[in-house]
């Protein structure tokens, strides 16, 4: 391969201890690129239908992409696996510096399979790869784990991805944390690592990444920088971190409040990006080669956690632990952010589990005695922090909530399912689908469940523009129509390519045009790709992911949202009165299925599957 | 006059763009380990880019057994690739860890400030790096200290606002 790839896959079997190096086939790479593309392909091939996500046969595919480790800004990696939270395809991506380091060590992909009988960690130093005992690290928080491994290996620049106590205890939404506070948060990758007794993966790489046409890459980077400098939304990400979003979603009252009872949080300004900058913020932190540096570092100023260094907080946690739980204290949000990172769990699912419990409590469906005697009134700060800890430790009521809202509601019964704010088991992020109607499609159709970032719809829905889907004028957030379906389709393909090339959805997702995406891939790999081929790759990966889910039993019945969004109009603010119309929603689903070549039950048609070159996976069931 | 890179610790985000660019300009390869400026993370949350400091009495030069290193008139260290035997002695004694041994040629490499037009400075997205002389560095520090010292006195008069621009 001319550029972008190292051409090597590292395969580690934890049951047998075998470590192998395989070649990456260039044909396969061109078809699926890398990241979420190659990861999904390999998952489908190697993990049979019905596999227990926490069993020995599940696998973890840690994937870089052709653009990882090049000058084109991206510090990410993607991990693909079968999710213990949703029981369908799971993937999660994280930033920082770990991904590029894996590539510098010489590998495009790392496959972890089998399960160890006692705790281990993996140490990759270029060609030298070994499994080391990790009994002494079991139970350690993520920052402690990273510190101790660096010390043990005697190298302060080792990059470490690890799990914390939540992953060890199989919290279904446990995350993987790398580079202090960067998280592969969603879908429970940390629990899969925990089930395999793999505490951490430490990497050191000394090689570089070659690109096919360095001059062209430099030219492209120059262009990206020009756009980046003049793009107000991306600038606001630098100034205020992802928390810049709080002002946008609050502006249209689509900032989920009290478990989605409303989109208007009266005290949102206390949680906003500018407030964070004025109060707790001490530093902006960037990922490998990225000029945006949306990462934040804050320090807690008072109370029992005074002095706590927080690698955040970021928008989603501001929403889930803030407005989502009726809490306006940014310091409490920051503490929760750091706690979920230390335990190693997803702050979106965790925060939504807490607000789920709070709503059940409000409605009298969860008694104080059942909640370990805690007072689950909205905004009760001590309770919110306490619940984070109980979930991370699977203690008391935390053991139930650690199952995720869908399973927890099922266990509780009593009609609590209504208050589990999720699709296919994955809890929603901080965007209210009644006030941002495009998000209803994105949530319903996402291949990993109710995810906010499988498309760039949220940018369109807050009325900003994204170069990735150029429009003449902004779309109306409150309308669900054919325009939104078209955007959904185009964006899910392009965003899937971003996740396969392994770029960042803030930088590439906003600053790149489709043609810049195609040129970047061409300049790096040396394959001349046009926009058509790039969109095709996105469609192929997206369809393949759907096929995996169909094999696990997913169909139209699962492409939906909780009843609340169809029956309860938003009570206040800009979006007052907004609700999803069931008939329109179903029509849009029909239109979507038709346009992407799936049948009316949401199953990809055989012609479509063949057209995309995925016939090796037929028949589906 | 000795020149060096001044780092603004508040501005640096640890993004390592400087590393990537230096490596690429100097070795045509995207490999941070070959960069002559390296961003060091110091817990709890500091990032410090470090390159050659162009010392006044450079220990690397005096310790080289082959006299392969030489200080030029601009205080920059010149490596004679013919003389360098790749023993890494200079690398051992450099207090800043700023010397890189090229694994392919077995010759050491040291920042040369890109002949006075540093690529890393131009590439840094937050303008955290600046090429200064020690005199210029003091002037800058003095000026911002003076601003702070005077802030209490003149904040109400509006003069400070003008000074800040
Ligand atoms: S490029 Fe600038 S901000 Fe980034 S690490 Fe280097 S000095 Fe710091
Ligand atoms: S001045 Fe030039 S040689 Fe020195 S660190 Fe910067 S880019 Fe590298």
PDB file of C-alpha atoms in Angstrom, chain A residues 371-592:
ATOM      1  CA  UNK A 371     -33.242   3.301  46.490  1.00  0.00           C
ATOM      2  CA  UNK A 372     -31.051   2.592  49.517  1.00  0.00           C
ATOM      3  CA  UNK A 373     -32.889   5.313  51.421  1.00  0.00           C
ATOM      4  CA  UNK A 374     -31.594   8.044  49.109  1.00  0.00           C
ATOM      5  CA  UNK A 375     -33.698  11.093  48.371  1.00  0.00           C
ATOM      6  CA  UNK A 376     -34.036  11.071  44.588  1.00  0.00           C
ATOM      7  CA  UNK A 377     -35.634  14.472  44.241  1.00  0.00           C
ATOM      8  CA  UNK A 378     -34.639  16.360  41.079  1.00  0.00           C
ATOM      9  CA  UNK A 379     -31.452  18.305  41.544  1.00  0.00           C
ATOM     10  CA  UNK A 380     -30.398  16.618  44.785  1.00  0.00           C
ATOM     11  CA  UNK A 381     -26.651  17.048  44.415  1.00  0.00           C
ATOM     12  CA  UNK A 382     -25.501  14.568  47.044  1.00  0.00           C
ATOM     13  CA  UNK A 383     -27.739  11.895  45.564  1.00  0.00           C
ATOM     14  CA  UNK A 384     -26.448  12.443  42.030  1.00  0.00           C
ATOM     15  CA  UNK A 385     -22.813  12.056  43.111  1.00  0.00           C
ATOM     16  CA  UNK A 386     -23.675   9.133  45.375  1.00  0.00           C
ATOM     17  CA  UNK A 387     -25.503   7.332  42.565  1.00  0.00           C
ATOM     18  CA  UNK A 388     -22.527   7.718  40.235  1.00  0.00           C
ATOM     19  CA  UNK A 389     -20.403   5.956  42.832  1.00  0.00           C
ATOM     20  CA  UNK A 390     -22.968   3.261  43.521  1.00  0.00           C
ATOM     21  CA  UNK A 391     -23.305   2.529  39.819  1.00  0.00           C
ATOM     22  CA  UNK A 392     -19.527   2.395  39.356  1.00  0.00           C
ATOM     23  CA  UNK A 393     -19.298  -0.038  42.241  1.00  0.00           C
ATOM     24  CA  UNK A 394     -22.537  -1.871  41.423  1.00  0.00           C
ATOM     25  CA  UNK A 395     -23.613  -1.242  45.000  1.00  0.00           C
ATOM     26  CA  UNK A 396     -27.248  -1.217  46.188  1.00  0.00           C
ATOM     27  CA  UNK A 397     -29.534   0.521  43.700  1.00  0.00           C
ATOM     28  CA  UNK A 398     -26.420   1.134  41.601  1.00  0.00           C
ATOM     29  CA  UNK A 399     -26.366  -2.554  40.710  1.00  0.00           C
ATOM     30  CA  UNK A 400     -29.736  -2.199  39.015  1.00  0.00           C
ATOM     31  CA  UNK A 401     -28.876   1.060  37.249  1.00  0.00           C
ATOM     32  CA  UNK A 402     -25.569  -0.382  36.029  1.00  0.00           C
ATOM     33  CA  UNK A 403     -27.661  -2.560  33.723  1.00  0.00           C
ATOM     34  CA  UNK A 404     -28.628   0.479  31.643  1.00  0.00           C
ATOM     35  CA  UNK A 405     -32.088   2.033  31.548  1.00  0.00           C
ATOM     36  CA  UNK A 406     -33.698  -0.518  29.245  1.00  0.00           C
ATOM     37  CA  UNK A 407     -32.812  -3.552  31.346  1.00  0.00           C
ATOM     38  CA  UNK A 408     -33.311  -1.705  34.626  1.00  0.00           C
ATOM     39  CA  UNK A 409     -36.845  -0.738  33.574  1.00  0.00           C
ATOM     40  CA  UNK A 410     -37.550  -4.293  32.545  1.00  0.00           C
ATOM     41  CA  UNK A 411     -36.435  -5.570  35.946  1.00  0.00           C
ATOM     42  CA  UNK A 412     -38.432  -2.918  37.789  1.00  0.00           C
ATOM     43  CA  UNK A 413     -41.542  -3.301  35.653  1.00  0.00           C
ATOM     44  CA  UNK A 414     -44.493  -1.179  36.871  1.00  0.00           C
ATOM     45  CA  UNK A 415     -44.596   0.716  33.595  1.00  0.00           C
ATOM     46  CA  UNK A 416     -41.173   2.297  34.151  1.00  0.00           C
ATOM     47  CA  UNK A 417     -40.199   1.399  30.535  1.00  0.00           C
ATOM     48  CA  UNK A 418     -41.771   4.711  29.548  1.00  0.00           C
ATOM     49  CA  UNK A 419     -38.995   6.558  31.336  1.00  0.00           C
ATOM     50  CA  UNK A 420     -36.051   4.663  29.846  1.00  0.00           C
ATOM     51  CA  UNK A 421     -34.867   7.239  27.324  1.00  0.00           C
ATOM     52  CA  UNK A 422     -33.159   5.035  24.796  1.00  0.00           C
ATOM     53  CA  UNK A 423     -33.373   3.387  21.394  1.00  0.00           C
ATOM     54  CA  UNK A 424     -32.175  -0.208  21.025  1.00  0.00           C
ATOM     55  CA  UNK A 425     -30.816   0.058  24.558  1.00  0.00           C
ATOM     56  CA  UNK A 426     -28.533   3.045  24.061  1.00  0.00           C
ATOM     57  CA  UNK A 427     -29.455   6.158  26.024  1.00  0.00           C
ATOM     58  CA  UNK A 428     -29.780   9.509  24.256  1.00  0.00           C
ATOM     59  CA  UNK A 429     -27.301  12.320  24.422  1.00  0.00           C
ATOM     60  CA  UNK A 430     -28.145  15.969  25.028  1.00  0.00           C
ATOM     61  CA  UNK A 431     -30.430  16.714  22.090  1.00  0.00           C
ATOM     62  CA  UNK A 432     -34.199  16.783  22.425  1.00  0.00           C
ATOM     63  CA  UNK A 433     -35.817  15.115  19.388  1.00  0.00           C
ATOM     64  CA  UNK A 434     -39.100  16.998  19.666  1.00  0.00           C
ATOM     65  CA  UNK A 435     -37.282  20.324  19.404  1.00  0.00           C
ATOM     66  CA  UNK A 436     -34.678  18.964  16.967  1.00  0.00           C
ATOM     67  CA  UNK A 437     -36.741  16.721  14.768  1.00  0.00           C
ATOM     68  CA  UNK A 438     -33.949  15.490  12.538  1.00  0.00           C
ATOM     69  CA  UNK A 439     -32.499  13.915  15.652  1.00  0.00           C
ATOM     70  CA  UNK A 440     -35.585  11.691  15.859  1.00  0.00           C
ATOM     71  CA  UNK A 441     -34.394   9.976  12.665  1.00  0.00           C
ATOM     72  CA  UNK A 442     -30.787   9.814  13.786  1.00  0.00           C
ATOM     73  CA  UNK A 443     -31.750   8.327  17.152  1.00  0.00           C
ATOM     74  CA  UNK A 444     -34.194   5.838  15.629  1.00  0.00           C
ATOM     75  CA  UNK A 445     -31.904   4.628  12.861  1.00  0.00           C
ATOM     76  CA  UNK A 446     -28.461   4.675  14.460  1.00  0.00           C
ATOM     77  CA  UNK A 447     -26.739   1.333  14.116  1.00  0.00           C
ATOM     78  CA  UNK A 448     -25.480   1.475  17.672  1.00  0.00           C
ATOM     79  CA  UNK A 449     -28.816   2.612  19.070  1.00  0.00           C
ATOM     80  CA  UNK A 450     -29.859   6.076  20.216  1.00  0.00           C
ATOM     81  CA  UNK A 451     -26.613   7.759  19.268  1.00  0.00           C
ATOM     82  CA  UNK A 452     -26.302  11.479  18.495  1.00  0.00           C
ATOM     83  CA  UNK A 453     -23.180  11.362  16.426  1.00  0.00           C
ATOM     84  CA  UNK A 454     -23.728   8.756  13.712  1.00  0.00           C
ATOM     85  CA  UNK A 455     -24.826  11.703  11.567  1.00  0.00           C
ATOM     86  CA  UNK A 456     -24.179  15.425  11.761  1.00  0.00           C
ATOM     87  CA  UNK A 457     -27.890  16.087  12.043  1.00  0.00           C
ATOM     88  CA  UNK A 458     -27.455  17.901  15.319  1.00  0.00           C
ATOM     89  CA  UNK A 459     -25.541  20.678  13.576  1.00  0.00           C
ATOM     90  CA  UNK A 460     -28.325  21.075  11.035  1.00  0.00           C
ATOM     91  CA  UNK A 461     -30.930  20.949  13.764  1.00  0.00           C
ATOM     92  CA  UNK A 462     -29.401  23.757  15.786  1.00  0.00           C
ATOM     93  CA  UNK A 463     -29.450  25.817  12.626  1.00  0.00           C
ATOM     94  CA  UNK A 464     -25.686  25.926  12.001  1.00  0.00           C
ATOM     95  CA  UNK A 465     -24.305  24.790   8.686  1.00  0.00           C
ATOM     96  CA  UNK A 466     -21.926  21.955   8.127  1.00  0.00           C
ATOM     97  CA  UNK A 467     -19.660  21.856   5.109  1.00  0.00           C
ATOM     98  CA  UNK A 468     -20.163  18.113   5.067  1.00  0.00           C
ATOM     99  CA  UNK A 469     -23.750  18.648   3.895  1.00  0.00           C
ATOM    100  CA  UNK A 470     -23.875  22.016   2.182  1.00  0.00           C
ATOM    101  CA  UNK A 471     -27.284  23.679   2.092  1.00  0.00           C
ATOM    102  CA  UNK A 472     -28.515  26.971   0.691  1.00  0.00           C
ATOM    103  CA  UNK A 473     -30.309  27.879   3.863  1.00  0.00           C
ATOM    104  CA  UNK A 474     -30.594  26.371   7.348  1.00  0.00           C
ATOM    105  CA  UNK A 475     -33.214  23.692   7.982  1.00  0.00           C
ATOM    106  CA  UNK A 476     -36.063  24.238  10.404  1.00  0.00           C
ATOM    107  CA  UNK A 477     -35.320  22.264  13.579  1.00  0.00           C
ATOM    108  CA  UNK A 478     -39.000  21.723  14.265  1.00  0.00           C
ATOM    109  CA  UNK A 479     -39.829  20.072  10.971  1.00  0.00           C
ATOM    110  CA  UNK A 480     -39.562  16.405  10.060  1.00  0.00           C
ATOM    111  CA  UNK A 481     -39.786  16.036   6.306  1.00  0.00           C
ATOM    112  CA  UNK A 482     -38.137  14.655   3.208  1.00  0.00           C
ATOM    113  CA  UNK A 483     -35.263  17.146   3.511  1.00  0.00           C
ATOM    114  CA  UNK A 484     -34.352  15.628   6.856  1.00  0.00           C
ATOM    115  CA  UNK A 485     -34.493  12.109   5.432  1.00  0.00           C
ATOM    116  CA  UNK A 486     -32.155  13.133   2.625  1.00  0.00           C
ATOM    117  CA  UNK A 487     -29.799  14.755   5.121  1.00  0.00           C
ATOM    118  CA  UNK A 488     -29.938  11.667   7.332  1.00  0.00           C
ATOM    119  CA  UNK A 489     -28.926   9.418   4.451  1.00  0.00           C
ATOM    120  CA  UNK A 490     -26.123  11.620   3.124  1.00  0.00           C
ATOM    121  CA  UNK A 491     -24.768  12.359   6.575  1.00  0.00           C
ATOM    122  CA  UNK A 492     -24.867   8.818   7.920  1.00  0.00           C
ATOM    123  CA  UNK A 493     -22.738   7.765   4.973  1.00  0.00           C
ATOM    124  CA  UNK A 494     -20.234  10.603   5.283  1.00  0.00           C
ATOM    125  CA  UNK A 495     -20.020  10.394   9.049  1.00  0.00           C
ATOM    126  CA  UNK A 496     -19.460   6.674   8.766  1.00  0.00           C
ATOM    127  CA  UNK A 497     -16.547   7.363   6.426  1.00  0.00           C
ATOM    128  CA  UNK A 498     -15.197   9.869   8.941  1.00  0.00           C
ATOM    129  CA  UNK A 499     -15.352   7.127  11.560  1.00  0.00           C
ATOM    130  CA  UNK A 500     -13.683   4.683   9.150  1.00  0.00           C
ATOM    131  CA  UNK A 501     -10.908   7.016   7.990  1.00  0.00           C
ATOM    132  CA  UNK A 502     -10.797   7.794  11.695  1.00  0.00           C
ATOM    133  CA  UNK A 503     -11.141  11.524  11.695  1.00  0.00           C
ATOM    134  CA  UNK A 504     -12.797  13.695  14.299  1.00  0.00           C
ATOM    135  CA  UNK A 505     -16.441  14.647  13.851  1.00  0.00           C
ATOM    136  CA  UNK A 506     -15.776  18.146  15.094  1.00  0.00           C
ATOM    137  CA  UNK A 507     -12.892  18.886  12.797  1.00  0.00           C
ATOM    138  CA  UNK A 508     -13.699  16.833   9.700  1.00  0.00           C
ATOM    139  CA  UNK A 509     -17.433  16.663  10.367  1.00  0.00           C
ATOM    140  CA  UNK A 510     -17.810  20.417  10.196  1.00  0.00           C
ATOM    141  CA  UNK A 511     -14.784  21.794   8.366  1.00  0.00           C
ATOM    142  CA  UNK A 512     -14.546  19.248   5.534  1.00  0.00           C
ATOM    143  CA  UNK A 513     -16.609  19.240   2.406  1.00  0.00           C
ATOM    144  CA  UNK A 514     -17.305  15.822   0.862  1.00  0.00           C
ATOM    145  CA  UNK A 515     -14.703  16.629  -1.771  1.00  0.00           C
ATOM    146  CA  UNK A 516     -12.100  17.547   0.843  1.00  0.00           C
ATOM    147  CA  UNK A 517     -12.798  14.213   2.504  1.00  0.00           C
ATOM    148  CA  UNK A 518     -12.259  12.396  -0.782  1.00  0.00           C
ATOM    149  CA  UNK A 519      -9.077  14.366  -1.567  1.00  0.00           C
ATOM    150  CA  UNK A 520      -7.654  13.696   1.890  1.00  0.00           C
ATOM    151  CA  UNK A 521      -8.185   9.970   1.519  1.00  0.00           C
ATOM    152  CA  UNK A 522      -6.700  10.048  -1.976  1.00  0.00           C
ATOM    153  CA  UNK A 523      -3.643  12.087  -1.011  1.00  0.00           C
ATOM    154  CA  UNK A 524      -2.888   9.825   1.943  1.00  0.00           C
ATOM    155  CA  UNK A 525      -3.612   6.411   0.421  1.00  0.00           C
ATOM    156  CA  UNK A 526      -2.624   7.079  -3.187  1.00  0.00           C
ATOM    157  CA  UNK A 527      -5.927   5.585  -4.352  1.00  0.00           C
ATOM    158  CA  UNK A 528      -7.676   8.215  -6.417  1.00  0.00           C
ATOM    159  CA  UNK A 529     -11.105   8.321  -4.807  1.00  0.00           C
ATOM    160  CA  UNK A 530     -13.949  10.606  -5.744  1.00  0.00           C
ATOM    161  CA  UNK A 531     -16.941  11.679  -3.684  1.00  0.00           C
ATOM    162  CA  UNK A 532     -19.029   8.916  -5.223  1.00  0.00           C
ATOM    163  CA  UNK A 533     -16.661   6.187  -4.078  1.00  0.00           C
ATOM    164  CA  UNK A 534     -16.422   7.715  -0.627  1.00  0.00           C
ATOM    165  CA  UNK A 535     -20.201   7.862  -0.212  1.00  0.00           C
ATOM    166  CA  UNK A 536     -20.382   4.291  -1.495  1.00  0.00           C
ATOM    167  CA  UNK A 537     -17.957   3.136   1.176  1.00  0.00           C
ATOM    168  CA  UNK A 538     -20.108   4.846   3.784  1.00  0.00           C
ATOM    169  CA  UNK A 539     -23.222   3.177   2.454  1.00  0.00           C
ATOM    170  CA  UNK A 540     -21.483  -0.194   2.396  1.00  0.00           C
ATOM    171  CA  UNK A 541     -20.337   0.038   6.008  1.00  0.00           C
ATOM    172  CA  UNK A 542     -23.683   1.390   7.198  1.00  0.00           C
ATOM    173  CA  UNK A 543     -25.573  -1.413   5.471  1.00  0.00           C
ATOM    174  CA  UNK A 544     -23.181  -4.014   6.802  1.00  0.00           C
ATOM    175  CA  UNK A 545     -23.755  -2.748  10.337  1.00  0.00           C
ATOM    176  CA  UNK A 546     -27.494  -2.953   9.790  1.00  0.00           C
ATOM    177  CA  UNK A 547     -27.072  -6.493   8.481  1.00  0.00           C
ATOM    178  CA  UNK A 548     -25.198  -7.451  11.636  1.00  0.00           C
ATOM    179  CA  UNK A 549     -28.050  -6.070  13.694  1.00  0.00           C
ATOM    180  CA  UNK A 550     -30.672  -7.798  11.539  1.00  0.00           C
ATOM    181  CA  UNK A 551     -28.849 -11.041  12.230  1.00  0.00           C
ATOM    182  CA  UNK A 552     -29.309 -10.268  15.928  1.00  0.00           C
ATOM    183  CA  UNK A 553     -33.051  -9.744  15.432  1.00  0.00           C
ATOM    184  CA  UNK A 554     -33.311  -6.007  14.731  1.00  0.00           C
ATOM    185  CA  UNK A 555     -36.018  -4.742  12.363  1.00  0.00           C
ATOM    186  CA  UNK A 556     -38.462  -1.861  11.936  1.00  0.00           C
ATOM    187  CA  UNK A 557     -40.029  -2.455  15.344  1.00  0.00           C
ATOM    188  CA  UNK A 558     -36.742  -1.334  16.906  1.00  0.00           C
ATOM    189  CA  UNK A 559     -36.338   1.837  14.831  1.00  0.00           C
ATOM    190  CA  UNK A 560     -38.356   3.964  17.175  1.00  0.00           C
ATOM    191  CA  UNK A 561     -38.328   6.257  20.181  1.00  0.00           C
ATOM    192  CA  UNK A 562     -40.101   6.148  23.540  1.00  0.00           C
ATOM    193  CA  UNK A 563     -43.795   6.958  23.649  1.00  0.00           C
ATOM    194  CA  UNK A 564     -43.151  10.258  25.435  1.00  0.00           C
ATOM    195  CA  UNK A 565     -41.872  11.979  22.300  1.00  0.00           C
ATOM    196  CA  UNK A 566     -45.105  11.191  20.424  1.00  0.00           C
ATOM    197  CA  UNK A 567     -47.598  11.997  23.141  1.00  0.00           C
ATOM    198  CA  UNK A 568     -46.179  14.697  25.428  1.00  0.00           C
ATOM    199  CA  UNK A 569     -45.677  18.103  23.784  1.00  0.00           C
ATOM    200  CA  UNK A 570     -42.702  20.058  25.119  1.00  0.00           C
ATOM    201  CA  UNK A 571     -44.039  22.241  27.913  1.00  0.00           C
ATOM    202  CA  UNK A 572     -42.033  25.454  27.640  1.00  0.00           C
ATOM    203  CA  UNK A 573     -39.507  27.670  25.914  1.00  0.00           C
ATOM    204  CA  UNK A 574     -38.858  28.123  22.208  1.00  0.00           C
ATOM    205  CA  UNK A 575     -39.978  24.550  21.465  1.00  0.00           C
ATOM    206  CA  UNK A 576     -43.161  24.765  23.505  1.00  0.00           C
ATOM    207  CA  UNK A 577     -45.893  22.549  22.067  1.00  0.00           C
ATOM    208  CA  UNK A 578     -43.528  20.575  19.874  1.00  0.00           C
ATOM    209  CA  UNK A 579     -44.168  16.850  19.647  1.00  0.00           C
ATOM    210  CA  UNK A 580     -43.407  14.104  17.166  1.00  0.00           C
ATOM    211  CA  UNK A 581     -46.265  13.129  14.923  1.00  0.00           C
ATOM    212  CA  UNK A 582     -46.476   9.341  14.768  1.00  0.00           C
ATOM    213  CA  UNK A 583     -47.874   9.262  11.248  1.00  0.00           C
ATOM    214  CA  UNK A 584     -45.220  11.568   9.820  1.00  0.00           C
ATOM    215  CA  UNK A 585     -42.517   9.623  11.606  1.00  0.00           C
ATOM    216  CA  UNK A 586     -43.691   6.310  10.161  1.00  0.00           C
ATOM    217  CA  UNK A 587     -43.962   7.867   6.692  1.00  0.00           C
ATOM    218  CA  UNK A 588     -40.431   9.156   6.951  1.00  0.00           C
ATOM    219  CA  UNK A 589     -39.245   5.689   7.977  1.00  0.00           C
ATOM    220  CA  UNK A 590     -40.975   4.227   4.892  1.00  0.00           C
ATOM    221  CA  UNK A 591     -39.332   6.851   2.723  1.00  0.00           C
ATOM    222  CA  UNK A 592     -35.969   6.197   4.297  1.00  0.00           C
TER     223      UNK A 592
END
